[in-house]
Backbone as JSON Lines, residues from 0, in Angstrom:
{"i":0,"aa":"L","n":[13.87,-1.06,-20.11],"ca":[13.22,-0.34,-19.3],"c":[11.71,-0.72,-19.42]}
{"i":1,"aa":"G","n":[10.86,-0.63,-18.17],"ca":[9.83,-1.02,-17.71],"c":[9.66,-2.4,-17.63]}
{"i":2,"aa":"K","n":[10.81,-3.23,-17.58],"ca":[10.86,-4.56,-17.38],"c":[11.25,-5.09,-16.02]}
{"i":3,"aa":"M","n":[11.8,-4.13,-15.3],"ca":[12.41,-4.51,-13.82],"c":[11.8,-3.68,-13.0]}
{"i":4,"aa":"L","n":[11.9,-4.32,-11.62],"ca":[11.41,-3.49,-10.83],"c":[12.72,-3.32,-9.58]}
{"i":5,"aa":"F","n":[12.8,-2.06,-9.19],"ca":[14.12,-1.54,-8.43],"c":[13.33,-1.64,-7.12]}
{"i":6,"aa":"M","n":[14.2,-2.02,-5.64],"ca":[13.26,-1.81,-4.83],"c":[14.05,-0.92,-3.74]}
{"i":7,"aa":"S","n":[13.9,-0.24,-3.12],"ca":[15.01,0.48,-1.54],"c":[14.03,0.61,-0.54]}
{"i":8,"aa":"S","n":[15.05,0.62,0.25],"ca":[14.84,0.8,1.93],"c":[14.63,2.29,2.07]}
{"i":9,"aa":"I","n":[14.2,3.06,2.75],"ca":[14.55,4.71,3.15],"c":[14.46,4.75,4.78]}
{"i":10,"aa":"K","n":[15.25,5.25,5.11],"ca":[15.33,5.86,6.55],"c":[15.05,7.42,6.85]}
{"i":11,"aa":"V","n":[14.7,7.66,7.81],"ca":[14.9,9.27,7.7],"c":[15.34,9.53,9.17]}
{"i":12,"aa":"E","n":[16.49,9.81,9.54],"ca":[16.83,9.55,11.43],"c":[17.22,11.33,11.39]}
{"i":13,"aa":"M","n":[17.27,11.63,12.43],"ca":[17.96,12.74,12.87],"c":[19.25,12.85,13.66]}
{"i":14,"aa":"N","n":[20.21,13.44,12.99],"ca":[21.43,13.55,13.1],"c":[21.95,13.96,14.85]}
{"i":15,"aa":"R","n":[22.19,13.27,15.7],"ca":[22.07,13.56,16.96],"c":[23.17,14.67,17.39]}
{"i":16,"aa":"F","n":[24.05,15.17,16.18],"ca":[25.36,15.84,16.51],"c":[24.51,17.44,15.65]}
{"i":17,"aa":"S","n":[24.12,17.25,14.57],"ca":[23.6,18.51,13.6],"c":[22.12,19.23,13.66]}
{"i":18,"aa":"K","n":[21.41,17.9,14.65],"ca":[19.88,17.8,14.78],"c":[19.32,18.04,13.32]}
{"i":19,"aa":"Q","n":[19.38,17.76,12.56],"ca":[19.07,17.7,10.59],"c":[18.8,16.25,10.55]}
{"i":20,"aa":"Y","n":[17.78,16.18,9.81],"ca":[17.53,14.87,9.23],"c":[18.28,14.65,8.21]}
{"i":21,"aa":"E","n":[18.49,13.56,8.37],"ca":[19.44,12.53,6.95],"c":[18.71,11.47,6.43]}
{"i":22,"aa":"R","n":[18.66,11.52,5.31],"ca":[18.09,10.36,4.45],"c":[18.99,9.18,3.84]}
{"i":23,"aa":"Q","n":[18.62,8.01,4.77],"ca":[19.67,6.81,4.01],"c":[18.69,5.74,3.33]}
{"i":24,"aa":"C","n":[19.23,5.78,1.84],"ca":[18.27,5.08,1.0],"c":[19.48,3.45,0.71]}
{"i":25,"aa":"T","n":[18.57,2.61,0.99],"ca":[19.55,1.15,0.78],"c":[18.64,0.52,-0.27]}
{"i":26,"aa":"D","n":[19.65,-0.02,-1.71],"ca":[18.98,-0.76,-2.38],"c":[18.57,-2.03,-2.05]}
{"i":27,"aa":"I","n":[17.49,-2.7,-1.74],"ca":[17.05,-4.0,-1.01],"c":[16.7,-4.98,-2.51]}
{"i":28,"aa":"T","n":[17.11,-4.58,-3.72],"ca":[16.3,-5.44,-4.91],"c":[17.1,-6.56,-4.58]}
{"i":29,"aa":"S","n":[18.32,-6.94,-4.33],"ca":[18.9,-8.31,-4.5],"c":[18.17,-9.25,-3.16]}
{"i":30,"aa":"D","n":[18.05,-8.21,-2.17],"ca":[17.51,-9.31,-0.96],"c":[16.33,-9.83,-1.13]}
{"i":31,"aa":"L","n":[15.49,-9.27,-2.31],"ca":[14.3,-10.11,-2.62],"c":[14.22,-11.49,-2.82]}
{"i":32,"aa":"N","n":[15.55,-11.61,-3.72],"ca":[15.87,-13.17,-4.42],"c":[16.06,-14.16,-2.95]}
{"i":33,"aa":"L","n":[15.84,-13.46,-2.01],"ca":[16.44,-14.38,-0.66],"c":[15.13,-14.97,-0.16]}
{"i":34,"aa":"M","n":[13.94,-14.07,-0.47],"ca":[12.58,-14.5,0.19],"c":[12.24,-15.84,-0.27]}
{"i":35,"aa":"P","n":[12.33,-16.29,-1.09],"ca":[11.26,-17.27,-1.65],"c":[12.5,-18.36,-0.58]}
{"i":36,"aa":"Q","n":[13.27,-18.29,-0.86],"ca":[14.15,-19.85,0.15],"c":[13.53,-19.19,1.51]}
{"i":37,"aa":"Q","n":[13.81,-18.49,2.27],"ca":[13.17,-17.97,3.49],"c":[11.46,-18.8,3.75]}
{"i":38,"aa":"L","n":[10.89,-18.22,2.52],"ca":[9.46,-18.61,2.55],"c":[9.39,-20.07,2.57]}
{"i":39,"aa":"E","n":[10.18,-21.12,1.5],"ca":[10.18,-22.37,1.75],"c":[10.52,-22.97,3.1]}
{"i":40,"aa":"D","n":[11.47,-22.42,3.58],"ca":[12.13,-23.01,5.15],"c":[10.85,-22.7,5.83]}
{"i":41,"aa":"N","n":[10.15,-22.09,5.87],"ca":[9.02,-21.77,6.94],"c":[7.73,-22.33,6.63]}
{"i":42,"aa":"D","n":[7.71,-23.6,7.62],"ca":[6.65,-24.62,6.93],"c":[5.39,-24.15,8.41]}
{"i":43,"aa":"D","n":[5.48,-23.47,9.09],"ca":[4.24,-23.17,9.58],"c":[3.1,-22.15,9.16]}
{"i":44,"aa":"E","n":[3.54,-21.56,7.9],"ca":[3.04,-20.74,7.17],"c":[1.87,-21.43,6.33]}
{"i":45,"aa":"E","n":[0.59,-20.95,6.39],"ca":[-0.76,-21.8,5.7],"c":[-0.02,-21.91,4.29]}
{"i":46,"aa":"D","n":[-0.6,-22.92,3.42],"ca":[-0.4,-23.01,2.11],"c":[-1.15,-22.04,1.45]}
{"i":47,"aa":"T","n":[-0.63,-21.02,0.81],"ca":[-1.68,-20.01,-0.38],"c":[-2.57,-20.93,-1.14]}
{"i":48,"aa":"A","n":[-2.29,-21.93,-1.69],"ca":[-2.72,-22.71,-2.74],"c":[-4.25,-23.2,-2.25]}
{"i":49,"aa":"D","n":[-4.43,-23.65,-0.95],"ca":[-5.74,-23.8,-0.82],"c":[-6.82,-23.03,0.19]}
{"i":50,"aa":"I","n":[-6.29,-21.99,-0.48],"ca":[-7.23,-20.44,0.01],"c":[-8.1,-20.21,-1.21]}
{"i":51,"aa":"D","n":[-9.24,-20.24,-0.63],"ca":[-10.16,-19.96,-2.18],"c":[-10.41,-18.2,-2.2]}
{"i":52,"aa":"W","n":[-9.63,-17.84,-2.86],"ca":[-9.52,-15.94,-2.88],"c":[-11.0,-15.72,-3.27]}
{"i":53,"aa":"S","n":[-11.84,-16.28,-3.82],"ca":[-12.88,-15.88,-4.83],"c":[-13.95,-15.48,-3.21]}
{"i":54,"aa":"K","n":[-13.59,-16.02,-1.8],"ca":[-14.42,-16.13,-1.01],"c":[-14.34,-15.19,-0.04]}
{"i":55,"aa":"C","n":[-12.52,-14.76,-0.39],"ca":[-12.17,-13.81,0.92],"c":[-12.33,-12.28,0.22]}
{"i":56,"aa":"E","n":[-12.54,-11.49,1.9],"ca":[-12.94,-9.81,1.49],"c":[-12.12,-9.2,0.19]}
{"i":57,"aa":"Q","n":[-12.49,-8.37,-0.65],"ca":[-11.93,-8.01,-1.32],"c":[-12.24,-6.19,-1.04]}
{"i":58,"aa":"Q","n":[-11.11,-5.62,-1.3],"ca":[-10.89,-4.51,-0.83],"c":[-10.26,-3.54,-2.2]}
{"i":59,"aa":"V","n":[-10.93,-2.38,-2.47],"ca":[-10.29,-1.64,-3.74],"c":[-9.27,-0.59,-3.06]}
{"i":60,"aa":"G","n":[-8.26,-0.08,-3.58],"ca":[-7.71,0.85,-2.67],"c":[-6.94,1.77,-3.67]}
{"i":61,"aa":"A","n":[-6.46,3.05,-3.48],"ca":[-5.77,4.08,-3.89],"c":[-4.42,4.48,-3.5]}
{"i":62,"aa":"L","n":[-3.82,4.64,-4.92],"ca":[-2.37,5.34,-3.78],"c":[-2.42,6.89,-4.38]}
{"i":63,"aa":"V","n":[-2.46,7.33,-3.38],"ca":[-2.52,9.24,-3.26],"c":[-1.08,9.88,-3.16]}
{"i":64,"aa":"L","n":[-0.61,10.53,-4.62],"ca":[0.55,11.23,-4.85],"c":[0.42,12.53,-4.25]}
{"i":65,"aa":"R","n":[0.97,12.79,-4.09],"ca":[1.17,14.66,-3.53],"c":[2.38,14.84,-3.62]}
{"i":66,"aa":"G","n":[3.1,15.2,-4.78],"ca":[4.42,15.73,-5.16],"c":[5.16,14.31,-5.11]}
{"i":67,"aa":"N","n":[6.13,13.88,-4.55],"ca":[7.12,12.51,-4.82],"c":[6.42,11.91,-3.6]}
{"i":68,"aa":"R","n":[5.68,12.0,-2.69],"ca":[5.21,11.24,-1.81],"c":[4.08,10.85,-1.49]}
{"i":69,"aa":"C","n":[3.65,9.66,-0.9],"ca":[2.34,8.89,-1.18],"c":[1.28,9.21,0.52]}
{"i":70,"aa":"T","n":[0.14,9.43,-0.1],"ca":[-0.14,9.4,1.39],"c":[-1.0,8.04,2.05]}
{"i":71,"aa":"L","n":[-0.35,8.12,3.32],"ca":[-1.14,6.92,3.89],"c":[-2.16,6.9,5.09]}
{"i":72,"aa":"V","n":[-3.11,6.47,5.41],"ca":[-4.2,7.11,6.38],"c":[-4.17,5.92,7.67]}
{"i":73,"aa":"R","n":[-4.7,6.37,8.58],"ca":[-4.93,5.56,9.77],"c":[-6.12,5.86,9.83]}
{"i":74,"aa":"S","n":[-6.65,4.49,11.07],"ca":[-8.35,4.37,11.24],"c":[-8.58,5.19,12.66]}
{"i":75,"aa":"L","n":[-9.34,6.38,13.0],"ca":[-9.68,6.79,13.87],"c":[-10.87,5.87,14.95]}
{"i":76,"aa":"E","n":[-11.39,5.0,14.04],"ca":[-12.47,3.94,15.0],"c":[-11.78,2.93,14.97]}
{"i":77,"aa":"N","n":[-10.0,2.28,15.05],"ca":[-9.54,1.25,15.0],"c":[-9.85,0.08,14.17]}
{"i":78,"aa":"E","n":[-10.26,0.56,13.37],"ca":[-10.8,-0.26,12.22],"c":[-9.29,-1.57,11.69]}
{"i":79,"aa":"W","n":[-8.21,-0.83,11.73],"ca":[-6.8,-1.38,11.42],"c":[-5.88,-0.84,12.36]}
{"i":80,"aa":"V","n":[-4.54,-1.7,12.17],"ca":[-3.63,-0.88,13.11],"c":[-2.3,-0.03,12.17]}
{"i":81,"aa":"G","n":[-2.32,0.84,12.6],"ca":[-0.58,1.39,11.81],"c":[-1.3,2.29,10.61]}
{"i":82,"aa":"M","n":[-0.62,2.32,9.64],"ca":[-0.77,3.43,8.64],"c":[-1.0,2.13,7.4]}
{"i":83,"aa":"R","n":[-1.74,2.96,6.33],"ca":[-1.87,1.89,5.16],"c":[-2.69,2.69,3.86]}
{"i":84,"aa":"A","n":[-2.62,2.22,2.63],"ca":[-3.15,2.84,1.45],"c":[-4.77,2.75,1.96]}
{"i":85,"aa":"P","n":[-5.5,3.99,1.73],"ca":[-7.01,3.91,1.82],"c":[-7.5,2.78,0.82]}
{"i":86,"aa":"S","n":[-8.6,2.29,1.42],"ca":[-9.26,0.95,0.66],"c":[-10.52,0.84,1.03]}
{"i":87,"aa":"V","n":[-11.19,0.5,0.06],"ca":[-13.09,-0.08,0.66],"c":[-13.17,-1.09,-0.16]}
{"i":88,"aa":"E","n":[-14.24,-1.48,0.66],"ca":[-15.11,-2.26,-0.12],"c":[-16.12,-1.89,-1.18]}
{"i":89,"aa":"P","n":[-15.98,-2.69,-2.44],"ca":[-16.72,-1.83,-3.66],"c":[-18.46,-2.28,-3.34]}
{"i":90,"aa":"F","n":[-19.08,-1.36,-3.19],"ca":[-20.73,-1.43,-3.31],"c":[-21.0,-2.61,-4.56]}
{"i":91,"aa":"T","n":[-21.31,-3.99,-4.35],"ca":[-21.73,-4.71,-5.33],"c":[-23.05,-4.49,-5.67]}
{"i":92,"aa":"E","n":[-23.98,-4.2,-4.81],"ca":[-25.69,-3.8,-4.78],"c":[-25.76,-2.88,-6.32]}
{"i":93,"aa":"D","n":[-24.74,-2.04,-6.19],"ca":[-24.63,-0.43,-7.08],"c":[-23.71,-0.78,-8.5]}
{"i":94,"aa":"N","n":[-23.31,-1.67,-8.82],"ca":[-22.25,-2.22,-9.57],"c":[-21.36,-0.89,-9.65]}
{"i":95,"aa":"E","n":[-20.35,-0.72,-8.3],"ca":[-19.2,0.24,-8.48],"c":[-18.41,-0.31,-9.06]}
{"i":96,"aa":"S","n":[-17.71,0.36,-9.96],"ca":[-16.73,0.09,-10.6],"c":[-15.32,0.05,-9.56]}
{"i":97,"aa":"H","n":[-14.54,-0.6,-9.97],"ca":[-13.09,-0.27,-8.88],"c":[-12.21,1.23,-8.59]}
{"i":98,"aa":"H","n":[-12.88,1.48,-9.88],"ca":[-12.17,3.63,-10.09],"c":[-13.19,4.19,-9.01]}
{"i":99,"aa":"E","n":[-14.27,3.53,-8.9],"ca":[-15.33,4.55,-8.13],"c":[-15.23,4.21,-7.1]}
{"i":100,"aa":"A","n":[-14.49,3.16,-6.52],"ca":[-14.38,2.49,-5.13],"c":[-13.05,3.13,-4.65]}
{"i":101,"aa":"A","n":[-12.33,3.49,-5.6],"ca":[-11.2,4.02,-5.04],"c":[-11.51,5.64,-5.13]}
{"i":102,"aa":"I","n":[-12.03,6.06,-5.67],"ca":[-11.44,7.57,-5.79],"c":[-12.76,7.44,-4.0]}
{"i":103,"aa":"R","n":[-13.88,6.66,-3.7],"ca":[-14.76,6.93,-2.38],"c":[-13.6,6.61,-1.13]}
{"i":104,"aa":"A","n":[-12.87,5.68,-1.7],"ca":[-11.69,5.63,-0.56],"c":[-10.79,6.94,-0.46]}
{"i":105,"aa":"I","n":[-10.66,7.16,-1.16],"ca":[-9.73,8.48,-1.2],"c":[-10.74,9.74,-0.59]}
{"i":106,"aa":"V","n":[-11.77,9.99,-0.56],"ca":[-12.43,11.01,-0.17],"c":[-13.26,10.43,1.38]}
{"i":107,"aa":"L","n":[-13.2,9.31,1.3],"ca":[-13.66,8.88,2.47],"c":[-12.19,8.73,3.94]}
{"i":108,"aa":"F","n":[-11.54,8.34,3.35],"ca":[-10.06,8.26,4.58],"c":[-9.3,9.28,4.44]}
{"i":109,"aa":"A","n":[-8.89,9.98,3.22],"ca":[-8.13,10.92,2.92],"c":[-8.33,12.07,3.05]}
{"i":110,"aa":"E","n":[-9.47,12.48,3.42],"ca":[-10.31,13.63,3.51],"c":[-10.07,14.69,2.16]}
{"i":111,"aa":"V","n":[-10.23,13.87,0.89],"ca":[-9.66,14.94,-0.32],"c":[-11.01,14.74,-0.82]}
{"i":112,"aa":"E","n":[-11.04,16.3,-1.63],"ca":[-12.26,16.6,-2.48],"c":[-12.25,15.91,-3.93]}
{"i":113,"aa":"E","n":[-13.3,15.21,-3.79],"ca":[-13.34,14.37,-5.27],"c":[-12.87,14.89,-6.33]}
{"i":114,"aa":"D","n":[-13.3,16.02,-6.54],"ca":[-12.89,17.09,-7.72],"c":[-11.39,17.13,-7.8]}
{"i":115,"aa":"E","n":[-10.91,16.87,-6.97],"ca":[-8.85,16.94,-6.85],"c":[-8.53,15.56,-7.48]}
{"i":116,"aa":"V","n":[-9.5,14.54,-7.01],"ca":[-8.69,12.99,-7.61],"c":[-8.52,12.95,-9.17]}
{"i":117,"aa":"R","n":[-7.2,12.75,-9.82],"ca":[-7.16,12.61,-11.29],"c":[-6.73,10.74,-11.33]}
{"i":118,"aa":"L","n":[-7.52,10.14,-12.14],"ca":[-7.18,8.6,-12.29],"c":[-5.82,8.84,-13.12]}
{"i":119,"aa":"L","n":[-4.76,7.89,-13.21],"ca":[-3.79,7.77,-14.11],"c":[-3.94,6.39,-14.9]}
{"i":120,"aa":"D","n":[-4.47,6.88,-16.01],"ca":[-4.65,5.9,-16.93],"c":[-3.52,5.2,-17.5]}
{"i":121,"aa":"K","n":[-2.28,5.52,-17.31],"ca":[-0.88,4.49,-17.45],"c":[-0.81,3.42,-16.36]}
{"i":122,"aa":"V","n":[-1.28,3.87,-15.34],"ca":[-0.76,3.81,-14.27],"c":[-1.61,1.73,-14.07]}
{"i":123,"aa":"P","n":[-1.01,0.57,-14.08],"ca":[-2.16,-0.39,-13.73],"c":[-2.36,-0.88,-12.04]}
{"i":124,"aa":"P","n":[-3.62,-1.79,-11.92],"ca":[-3.67,-1.89,-10.87],"c":[-2.85,-2.89,-9.87]}
{"i":125,"aa":"V","n":[-2.9,-2.64,-8.8],"ca":[-1.58,-3.37,-8.03],"c":[-2.71,-4.38,-7.16]}
{"i":126,"aa":"T","n":[-2.45,-5.4,-6.79],"ca":[-2.86,-6.51,-5.8],"c":[-2.24,-5.98,-4.42]}
{"i":127,"aa":"I","n":[-2.94,-5.55,-3.24],"ca":[-2.21,-6.06,-1.83],"c":[-3.16,-6.48,-1.02]}
{"i":128,"aa":"H","n":[-1.95,-7.69,-0.21],"ca":[-2.71,-8.29,1.04],"c":[-1.96,-7.95,2.42]}
{"i":129,"aa":"Y","n":[-3.21,-7.37,3.16],"ca":[-3.32,-7.41,4.35],"c":[-3.17,-8.15,5.65]}
{"i":130,"aa":"A","n":[-2.04,-8.53,6.26],"ca":[-2.51,-9.4,7.18],"c":[-3.32,-9.23,8.26]}
């Protein structure tokens, strides 16, 4: 327990006969094994070994959980397209910690009061790369 990751795809669609929403959950864990082979076959992609990650823009984000759902945000100023986890660049001149930056992202984009935010000590940080 705790050493495996299971991935699933979930779709919520309205049944055209009953007009009720139906959830369809599909286990896609085995499909992830096919991804490395597909990436090897695609030679058009840039080799990530040549990227200097220290010079890339670094952002800190937060996963906002409300019950059994996670909250995503959209940009009203068209800073990005679609929905994503709230994230900001940490203030380097203020020596802002990653936890402080994550809380700032939640307050700024999800419009949640700072005193309503709780850090989960047992949840490790995760790196997400936006294309």
